[in-house]
Amino acid sequence: MLRSLVAGHKLAGWVLAAAALPAWALPTFDEVRREHQPSDTLVLSREGEVLQRLRQDARVRRGTWVPLAEVSPALRTAMVLSEDRRFYEHSGVDWRAVPAAAWGNLWSRRTRGASTITMQLAGLLDEDWRQGAGGRSVAQKLGQAVAAQVLDRRWRKDQILEAYLNRVPFRGELVGIDALSRTLFGKAPHGLDDREAAVAAALVRAPNARPALVAQRACGVLRDLQRGAGAARVDCEALDLFTSAALQRRGWPAGEGIAPHFARRALAQAGGAVPERIATTLSAPLQRFAVQSLTQHLRELRGSNVEDGALVVLDNATGEVLAWVGSSGSLSDAAEVDGVLAWRQPGSTLKPFLYAQALDQRRLTAASLVEDSPAHIATAGGLYIPQNYDRQFKGWVSARTALAASLNVPAVRALVMVSPDAFFQQLVAVGLPLRESGGYYGYSLALGSSEVPLLHLANAYRTLANGGRHSPVAPPVPPTPVPAFTRALGEGAAFIVGDILSDGNARARTFGTDSVLATRFWSAVKTGTSKDMRDNWAVGWSARYTVGVWVGNASGAAMHGVSGTSGAAPVWAAVMAHLHARTPSRAPAAPRGVLRAPVRFGPAPDGGAALEAARTEWFLAGTPQALFAIDSVAVGADVSGAGSQKGLKSGGGTAPEGAAAGVRIATPVAGTIVALDPDIPPARQRLQFTATAPAPGMALRWRLDGKPVGRGAQWAWLPWPGRHVVQLTDARGTVLDEVRIEVRGAGVAGR
């Protein structure tokens, strides 16, 4: 008998020792906290604020580690009352509760059980003691008890409770108090009240129980929680409704924040193991303002069939991305498309690089005269006939006016001087990743027929801001490397182009003097619109920042009635004003090799006032000239010829018999197709009707679609979409000439 007892004690000792072995290998509190891996990655701003949360683990929903001090006192108390009333008294195992639990199991009675918070934590830390479908074995129970006592000796009570709250499963995929609080209650753990804490504690006992059962248990916890405070009777029916609503809520989406596209870019750069937090270069206050400004303006443009937009802000010195808005979010049917990286036609926003190259090569100065008149350029594919926005040619203008007012024909003439291949190389040098060659685009490259992403276009403008020095955009995650600048443009040419794009007077001929492009501080900006009104841009810089904005439709659908100053420009102006609310922006100092000199302009070839007012102008060294005038005009000049073609016939219009000989419609010619320029405010666009020289004293009348519209040898018409018949008549109504034209594009509010 004695031998049997001794053998039994030895066997029990061996079982206990075997079960206790894993307990001594338990991790420390610091190791558990350090190894905690949230299911989401937090993307942080440069200020440390959360910009975006991205789901990485689809199996569970686990939030960030929450220190015990950031858990509401109500939840801490509720959890102890529900799971382990003597938590602060026992040494890991509540030996006083063991007999009651055993007695209840013997008689099949429901009891709370003897499993303490510390024992549950031991099971969460080591799978050897985790309960299976058939319950725990005797060895598992013994091992769990030993592990709990080891934990209690090695860890403080607050550490045990903190680790438990961060590791305990609550319901479904929800693990840890951070995931539970944000999903079911839409708040951080420190904000949980008594009612929410009671529901959370009730879920630990039966995570997947029916809402009614969870509410019943939560009511008991809430009574215990409020008993000491002398609170009024607990309304269990109201708690039932609250619990049912909370358990149906999923207030923590897979990804939320204000920078989803940039966050994915930052996460891709991180590579390897997914970090819990990623610090980035983005500024949270600026990002919020940019999102708000773009969204608000796009709401105003909904009636113009504008759904999407994108915005990027770069630091001129470092190339860091300070704001990145990839889409209009809920306003868009393609919110996942990143508009900052999407390829779009840049329209007139390429012109500054063309003029900078022409200046750099000494082919033009800012005061050089370029003719804005009909041009017919012979190409391998036939005649290329560039047109201005409004079909209203402005004659001889300076390069400053041509660029600032965004005139198309002078830009094409400048490209003829430079050549498409050379301009292509220039665009590549400033960082634009063009997909085809200069020969592929031809002369249309001057008007932005290629496709480029907004990010690269904005960084190309940053090259102008840095005096012609180019460097790539900095990576989204610090540390930011020192920019490796390369010379892409002459410093003097970049300076002069910047001065032109900051000149409100020079752009007034197209945009007016009160344009939204005018800022209270120094800035340079250019707008652009692609053909068929699919893309609208505003890109520009100040002394410190470069801002690029695009609006349009991800689907490629055309906008309606959107101009260069009503599309992207208001958002650009708002963001620039926000950036410089307290930060000054002063005009850059002229670099070496650039000087200022007075210039005068001669009269037009047919006489009259000076082509432009006298002024002081910036020149590269060796290029100043005091007078810019036209000595003569070559009649019948071709593309690069400067002169207008005098005596041009209507090209197909026929005059009825008996009409006055030689009086014809000079412009527009028969078959003309007028494309309204979306980069110009519609009310400022005019189509010029011109007749050949009538006999002295002869009165001319214009009729459009049979209705009288104007008098004289010239008349300017506000174009209206559709097919039209233009007739020239004498005072008696006799038709002298007739042409048919077509106007395409968005209409304006009145004729």
JSON list of C-alpha atoms in Angstrom, two decimals, residues 30 58 205 245 290 332 469 526 627 668 685 747:
[
{"chain": "A", "resi": 30, "resn": "ASP", "atom": "CA", "xyz": [8.48, 43.51, -23.29]},
{"chain": "A", "resi": 58, "resn": "ALA", "atom": "CA", "xyz": [-7.19, 39.15, -43.59]},
{"chain": "A", "resi": 205, "resn": "ARG", "atom": "CA", "xyz": [-17.03, 34.74, -21.94]},
{"chain": "A", "resi": 245, "resn": "ALA", "atom": "CA", "xyz": [-26.98, 47.42, -32.67]},
{"chain": "A", "resi": 290, "resn": "ALA", "atom": "CA", "xyz": [-6.06, 69.73, -50.19]},
{"chain": "A", "resi": 332, "resn": "SER", "atom": "CA", "xyz": [-15.77, 59.23, -58.28]},
{"chain": "A", "resi": 469, "resn": "ARG", "atom": "CA", "xyz": [18.05, 72.03, -62.19]},
{"chain": "A", "resi": 526, "resn": "LYS", "atom": "CA", "xyz": [0.29, 77.81, -66.31]},
{"chain": "A", "resi": 627, "resn": "LEU", "atom": "CA", "xyz": [13.42, 98.23, -80.61]},
{"chain": "A", "resi": 668, "resn": "PRO", "atom": "CA", "xyz": [-13.67, 81.92, -92.02]},
{"chain": "A", "resi": 685, "resn": "GLN", "atom": "CA", "xyz": [-13.71, 83.56, -77.23]},
{"chain": "A", "resi": 747, "resn": "GLY", "atom": "CA", "xyz": [-21.48, 76.37, -75.47]}
]
